[in-house]
Coordinates of C-alpha atoms in Angstrom, one line a residue:
M1 CA 0.0 0.0 0.0
K2 CA 1.3 3.4 -0.8
R3 CA 2.0 5.6 2.2
V4 CA 1.1 9.3 1.8
L5 CA 3.2 11.7 3.9
N6 CA 1.6 15.1 4.1
G7 CA 3.6 18.0 5.4
T8 CA 2.3 21.6 5.1
V9 CA 4.5 24.6 5.3
L10 CA 2.4 27.6 6.2
V11 CA 4.5 30.3 4.8
M12 CA 7.6 30.7 2.6
L13 CA 10.8 32.0 4.2
V14 CA 12.3 35.4 3.2
L15 CA 15.2 34.9 0.9
L16 CA 18.6 35.8 2.3
N17 CA 20.3 38.8 0.8
V18 CA 23.7 39.5 2.4
P19 CA 27.0 39.9 0.8
M20 CA 29.1 36.8 1.2
I21 CA 31.3 34.4 -0.8
A22 CA 30.8 34.2 -4.5
G23 CA 30.8 30.9 -6.5
T24 CA 32.2 27.8 -4.9
P25 CA 33.5 28.4 -1.3
Y26 CA 37.2 29.1 -1.2
W27 CA 37.8 26.3 1.3
V28 CA 36.6 23.7 -1.3
K29 CA 39.8 22.3 -2.6
P30 CA 41.7 19.0 -2.9
G31 CA 42.7 17.5 0.4
V32 CA 39.6 18.7 2.2
Y33 CA 37.2 16.2 3.8
I34 CA 33.7 16.6 5.3
E35 CA 32.3 14.0 7.6
Y36 CA 28.8 13.5 8.9
I37 CA 27.4 11.1 11.4
A38 CA 24.1 9.4 12.4
Q39 CA 24.8 7.6 15.7
R40 CA 22.8 5.3 17.9
Y41 CA 21.5 6.5 21.2
D42 CA 19.3 4.0 23.1
P43 CA 17.3 6.6 25.2
Y44 CA 16.0 8.0 21.9
I45 CA 14.4 4.7 21.0
D46 CA 12.0 5.0 24.1
L47 CA 10.6 8.2 22.4
V48 CA 9.6 6.5 19.3
T49 CA 6.0 5.1 19.0
G50 CA 4.7 2.9 16.2
A51 CA 8.0 1.0 15.6
L52 CA 9.8 -1.8 17.2
P53 CA 13.4 -1.1 18.5
N54 CA 14.9 -3.3 15.6
Q55 CA 13.0 -1.1 13.1
I56 CA 14.7 2.1 14.4
H57 CA 17.9 2.6 12.3
T58 CA 20.6 5.2 12.0
A59 CA 20.7 4.7 8.2
E60 CA 18.7 3.0 5.6
I61 CA 19.8 3.0 2.0
F62 CA 18.8 1.3 -1.3
I63 CA 21.6 0.4 -3.6
E64 CA 21.6 -1.4 -7.0
V65 CA 24.5 -3.8 -7.7
N66 CA 24.7 -5.4 -11.1
G67 CA 20.9 -5.1 -11.6
T68 CA 20.0 -6.4 -8.2
L69 CA 18.4 -4.0 -5.7
F70 CA 19.4 -4.3 -2.1
R71 CA 18.0 -2.7 1.1
V72 CA 20.6 -2.0 3.6
F73 CA 20.2 -0.6 7.1
A74 CA 22.4 0.0 10.1
N75 CA 21.4 -0.3 13.8
N76 CA 24.5 1.2 15.2
N77 CA 26.6 4.2 14.2
T78 CA 26.7 5.4 10.5
T79 CA 29.5 7.7 9.2
V80 CA 29.3 9.5 5.8
R81 CA 32.5 11.1 4.6
F82 CA 33.3 13.1 1.5
D83 CA 37.0 13.5 0.4
I84 CA 38.0 16.0 -2.3
L85 CA 40.7 14.0 -4.1
D86 CA 41.8 16.3 -6.9
E87 CA 40.7 18.9 -9.4
N88 CA 41.1 18.8 -13.2
N89 CA 39.8 21.4 -15.7
G90 CA 37.3 22.8 -13.2
Y91 CA 36.0 19.5 -12.0
L92 CA 36.6 18.2 -8.4
R93 CA 36.9 14.4 -8.0
V94 CA 35.2 13.5 -4.8
R95 CA 35.1 10.1 -2.9
A96 CA 32.0 9.4 -0.9
T97 CA 32.2 6.7 1.7
I98 CA 29.4 5.4 3.9
M99 CA 30.5 3.3 6.9
M100 CA 27.8 1.5 8.8
E101 CA 27.9 -0.7 11.9
N102 CA 25.6 -3.6 12.8
V103 CA 24.2 -4.0 9.3
T104 CA 21.4 -6.0 7.7
I105 CA 21.2 -6.5 3.9
L106 CA 17.9 -7.7 2.4
S107 CA 16.8 -8.5 -1.2
I108 CA 14.4 -10.8 -3.0
F109 CA 14.8 -12.8 -6.2
L110 CA 13.9 -16.1 -7.9
N111 CA 15.0 -19.3 -6.2
G112 CA 18.4 -20.3 -7.5
T113 CA 19.4 -16.8 -8.6
K114 CA 23.1 -16.1 -8.2
Y115 CA 23.2 -12.7 -6.4
P116 CA 26.2 -10.3 -6.4
V117 CA 28.3 -10.0 -3.2
F118 CA 29.4 -6.5 -2.4
W119 CA 30.2 -7.0 1.2
N120 CA 33.3 -8.4 3.0
R121 CA 32.7 -12.0 4.0
R122 CA 35.0 -11.6 7.0
D123 CA 32.4 -9.2 8.5
V124 CA 29.5 -11.7 8.0
I125 CA 27.6 -12.7 11.2
S126 CA 25.0 -14.8 9.3
E127 CA 23.9 -15.2 5.7
K128 CA 20.7 -17.1 4.8
L129 CA 17.9 -17.5 2.2
I130 CA 14.4 -17.4 3.5
P131 CA 11.5 -18.8 1.4
S132 CA 9.1 -16.1 0.4
H133 CA 5.5 -16.1 1.7
D134 CA 4.4 -13.2 -0.3
V135 CA 1.5 -13.8 -2.5
G136 CA 2.5 -14.0 -6.1
F137 CA 6.1 -14.4 -5.2
L138 CA 6.2 -18.0 -3.7
D139 CA 8.9 -19.0 -6.1
C140 CA 11.2 -16.4 -4.6
A141 CA 13.5 -16.2 -1.7
W142 CA 14.6 -13.4 0.6
L143 CA 18.3 -12.9 1.1
E144 CA 19.2 -11.8 4.7
V145 CA 22.8 -11.0 5.5
K146 CA 23.9 -9.6 8.9
L147 CA 27.2 -8.0 9.2
N148 CA 29.4 -6.4 11.8
N149 CA 30.4 -3.6 9.4
L150 CA 29.8 -2.5 5.8
T151 CA 31.6 0.2 3.9
L152 CA 30.2 1.6 0.6
S153 CA 32.4 3.9 -1.4
G154 CA 32.5 5.5 -4.8
D155 CA 34.0 8.4 -6.8
Y156 CA 32.1 11.1 -8.6
M157 CA 32.7 14.7 -10.0
I158 CA 31.5 18.1 -8.9
R159 CA 31.8 21.0 -11.4
R160 CA 33.3 23.9 -9.5
S161 CA 31.5 26.7 -11.4
D162 CA 28.0 25.6 -10.4
G163 CA 28.1 22.6 -8.1
A164 CA 26.7 20.2 -10.7
V165 CA 27.3 16.5 -9.9
F166 CA 28.3 13.8 -12.4
D167 CA 29.2 10.2 -12.0
M168 CA 32.5 9.0 -13.5
D169 CA 30.7 8.3 -16.8
G170 CA 29.6 11.8 -17.2
N171 CA 25.9 11.3 -16.2
Y172 CA 24.3 14.4 -14.5
Y173 CA 22.4 14.0 -11.2
G174 CA 21.8 17.5 -10.0
H175 CA 23.4 20.0 -7.5
T176 CA 25.8 18.8 -4.7
F177 CA 24.2 19.2 -1.3
L178 CA 27.6 19.7 0.4
W179 CA 27.7 23.4 0.0
I180 CA 25.8 26.3 -1.5
N181 CA 26.5 29.9 -2.7
P182 CA 24.6 32.0 -0.1
N183 CA 24.6 34.9 -2.6
N184 CA 22.6 32.8 -5.1
L185 CA 20.1 30.6 -3.3
P186 CA 18.0 28.2 -5.3
E187 CA 14.5 29.3 -6.2
A188 CA 11.2 27.6 -5.7
N189 CA 10.5 24.9 -8.2
E190 CA 14.1 24.8 -9.3
T191 CA 15.4 21.2 -9.8
F192 CA 17.9 20.3 -7.0
S193 CA 18.5 16.6 -7.9
L194 CA 17.3 13.9 -10.2
L195 CA 15.8 10.8 -8.7
G196 CA 15.2 8.5 -11.6
S197 CA 12.0 9.6 -13.3
T198 CA 11.3 11.9 -10.3
N199 CA 12.8 15.4 -9.9
V200 CA 13.6 16.7 -6.4
T201 CA 12.7 20.4 -6.5
V202 CA 13.1 23.4 -4.2
W203 CA 10.1 24.1 -2.1
G204 CA 11.5 27.2 -0.5
A205 CA 14.8 28.7 0.7
G206 CA 15.5 31.3 3.4
T207 CA 16.9 32.0 6.9
L208 CA 16.4 30.9 10.5
N209 CA 17.3 33.3 13.3
E210 CA 18.7 30.6 15.5
S211 CA 21.9 28.7 16.1
A212 CA 22.8 25.1 15.3
M213 CA 25.0 22.8 17.4
T214 CA 26.9 20.1 15.6
Y215 CA 29.6 17.7 16.7
Y216 CA 32.1 20.0 14.9
G217 CA 30.9 23.2 16.7
K218 CA 28.3 25.8 16.9
F219 CA 27.1 27.9 14.0
G220 CA 24.7 30.9 13.5
P221 CA 22.6 32.7 13.9
P222 CA 21.6 33.0 11.2
L223 CA 21.2 29.7 9.4
I224 CA 20.1 29.0 5.8
S225 CA 17.3 26.5 5.4
I226 CA 16.4 24.8 2.1
A227 CA 13.2 22.7 1.9
L228 CA 12.9 20.2 -1.0
T229 CA 9.9 18.4 -2.4
M230 CA 9.2 15.5 -4.7
G231 CA 6.3 13.5 -6.0
D232 CA 5.7 9.8 -5.9
F233 CA 8.7 7.6 -5.6
K234 CA 9.1 3.8 -5.8
L235 CA 11.9 1.3 -6.0
S236 CA 11.3 -2.3 -7.2
Q237 CA 13.3 -5.4 -7.7
R238 CA 12.7 -7.0 -11.0
I239 CA 11.9 -10.7 -10.5
D240 CA 11.4 -11.7 -14.1
E241 CA 10.1 -10.3 -17.4
K242 CA 6.5 -9.9 -15.9
R243 CA 7.0 -9.2 -12.2
E244 CA 8.5 -6.6 -10.0
Y245 CA 8.6 -6.6 -6.1
T246 CA 8.2 -3.1 -4.7
L247 CA 10.7 -2.5 -1.8
I248 CA 9.7 1.1 -1.2
D249 CA 6.7 3.1 -2.4
V250 CA 6.1 6.6 -0.9
S251 CA 4.3 9.8 -1.9
F252 CA 5.0 13.2 -0.5
G253 CA 2.3 15.9 -0.2
G254 CA 4.8 18.6 0.9
P255 CA 8.4 19.0 1.7
S256 CA 10.2 15.7 1.6
A257 CA 13.7 16.8 2.5
G258 CA 15.5 19.7 4.2
I259 CA 19.0 21.0 4.6
I260 CA 20.5 23.5 7.1
Y261 CA 23.5 25.5 5.9
D262 CA 26.0 27.9 7.6
P263 CA 25.7 31.2 5.7
S264 CA 29.3 32.3 6.4
S265 CA 31.0 29.3 4.8
G266 CA 28.1 27.7 2.8
I267 CA 28.8 24.3 4.2
A268 CA 25.9 21.9 4.9
L269 CA 25.5 21.5 8.7
Y270 CA 22.4 19.1 8.7
P271 CA 22.0 17.6 5.2
A272 CA 18.9 15.6 6.2
T273 CA 16.7 17.5 8.6
T274 CA 13.7 15.3 7.6
G275 CA 15.7 12.1 7.6
T276 CA 15.5 11.6 3.8
A277 CA 18.5 12.4 1.7
P278 CA 17.6 12.0 -2.0
Y279 CA 20.7 13.9 -3.2
A280 CA 22.8 13.8 -6.3
D281 CA 26.0 13.0 -4.4
F282 CA 24.5 9.7 -3.3
R283 CA 22.9 8.9 -6.6
A284 CA 26.2 9.4 -8.4
I285 CA 27.8 6.5 -6.5
G286 CA 24.8 4.2 -7.0
V287 CA 22.7 4.8 -3.9
K288 CA 19.1 5.1 -5.0
W289 CA 17.6 6.3 -1.8
A290 CA 18.9 7.2 1.7
V291 CA 17.5 8.0 5.1
F292 CA 19.7 9.0 8.1
E293 CA 18.8 9.6 11.7
D294 CA 21.3 10.7 14.4
Q295 CA 19.5 9.5 17.5
L296 CA 21.6 11.6 20.0
S297 CA 20.8 14.9 18.4
G298 CA 17.2 13.8 18.0
Y299 CA 17.0 13.0 21.7
R300 CA 18.4 16.4 22.7
M301 CA 16.0 18.1 20.4
I302 CA 12.9 16.2 21.4
A303 CA 13.4 15.1 25.0
K304 CA 15.6 18.0 26.2
K305 CA 13.8 20.7 24.1
N306 CA 17.2 21.9 22.9
R307 CA 16.4 23.7 19.6
S308 CA 20.0 24.1 18.7
W309 CA 20.2 20.4 17.9
K310 CA 18.4 19.3 14.7
F311 CA 17.3 16.1 13.1
G312 CA 18.8 13.7 10.6
L313 CA 22.5 13.7 9.6
V314 CA 24.9 15.9 11.5
L315 CA 28.2 17.6 10.6
H316 CA 30.8 15.6 12.6
D317 CA 34.3 16.7 11.4
T318 CA 36.1 18.6 8.6
N319 CA 39.5 20.0 7.9
A320 CA 38.1 22.8 5.9
D321 CA 39.6 26.2 6.8
F322 CA 36.8 28.6 7.6
G323 CA 39.1 31.1 9.2
A324 CA 39.1 33.7 6.3
V325 CA 35.3 33.8 6.0
D326 CA 33.8 37.0 7.4
E327 CA 31.3 36.8 10.1
V328 CA 27.7 37.3 8.9
K329 CA 25.5 39.6 10.9
Y330 CA 21.8 38.9 11.1
T331 CA 19.8 42.0 11.0
R332 CA 16.2 40.8 10.3
P333 CA 13.8 40.8 13.3
Q334 CA 13.1 37.4 14.8
T335 CA 9.7 36.0 13.7
A336 CA 7.7 32.8 14.2
V337 CA 7.9 32.1 10.5
G338 CA 11.1 30.1 10.6
Y339 CA 10.0 28.2 13.6
I340 CA 6.8 27.1 12.1
F341 CA 8.7 26.0 9.0
Y342 CA 11.3 24.1 11.0
I343 CA 8.8 22.4 13.4
T344 CA 6.9 21.3 10.3
L345 CA 10.1 19.7 8.9
V346 CA 10.8 18.0 12.2
F347 CA 7.5 16.2 12.5
L348 CA 7.4 15.4 8.8
G349 CA 11.0 14.0 9.1
I350 CA 9.9 11.6 11.9
A351 CA 7.0 10.5 9.8
V352 CA 9.1 10.0 6.7
V353 CA 11.7 7.9 8.7
W354 CA 9.2 5.6 10.2
A355 CA 7.1 5.1 7.1
S356 CA 10.3 4.4 5.2
L357 CA 11.2 1.8 7.8
R358 CA 7.9 -0.2 7.6
K359 CA 8.5 -2.1 4.4
R360 CA 6.7 -5.2 3.1
R361 CA 8.7 -8.3 4.0

């Protein structure tokens, strides 16, 4: 059954208009790395209703390997790292690495199918095939692999002039989420990333008169917020010429993703404030869909009412040099607009995460 996730933003935010960096941030250069984290925190699990503890993950991704679609989720810490390796003719070569702990891999296919192995067998805890009991798929089997650790990695390109993302074969996927030009924010209805036949577009962009705590440090005020939206989205595993098994099927009636940026440097602080991260940087390395959830920051935000902590994926570490960026002064009066917007994203994010976790099996 399709799950409809409705989120309503009551008002659009005022666009930011302050003089800052132009083009790609000066700190973006070979040798720089940016690291994000989504970590497990058991007290957070007690706050979640409508899901079993083993359904609450720090990360859930879908990846296609040699034509086979796999669902991968992590119950312990997940680290996402981007290394800028080199630059050639205005293109940055970036390596994206997703490191997950306590991992489960699932897929379904016809009995006797030889499936590709993309994990290290030394990390395997168990690996088994389970007969399918799904109507119409009784001739199939579920693969279930449990691992101590799993690392996924791939290289892609970012065009320095405009942040456009390409895979190593030159296919275009949209704009990098890692940074923005605060002087030239994306406009409503502008395409942010390509998600198969679905476009992820900008719902709105603007400022929040508040600060954000990350594991790297404190940023703001102000902050830049970008809300993204998309239509129906589905991923299915092809069983044979006539059948497909749907692993994820969602529809969004409002914002489906959100990013919080630092306006001084342009770096993404919270790339997935609604949990979902349907971004070009992931698509370029073969990740079809991604959801992240830092449980410690979520606990601080929800249980401790600490508004400086947000939701989703959190900036953890970087060696980028922000020292030469001038401090940005926020001059707009504080209003409830940003808070209404952000609270909407928070509750939508929780709904998106848990709806995404409840798959047919």
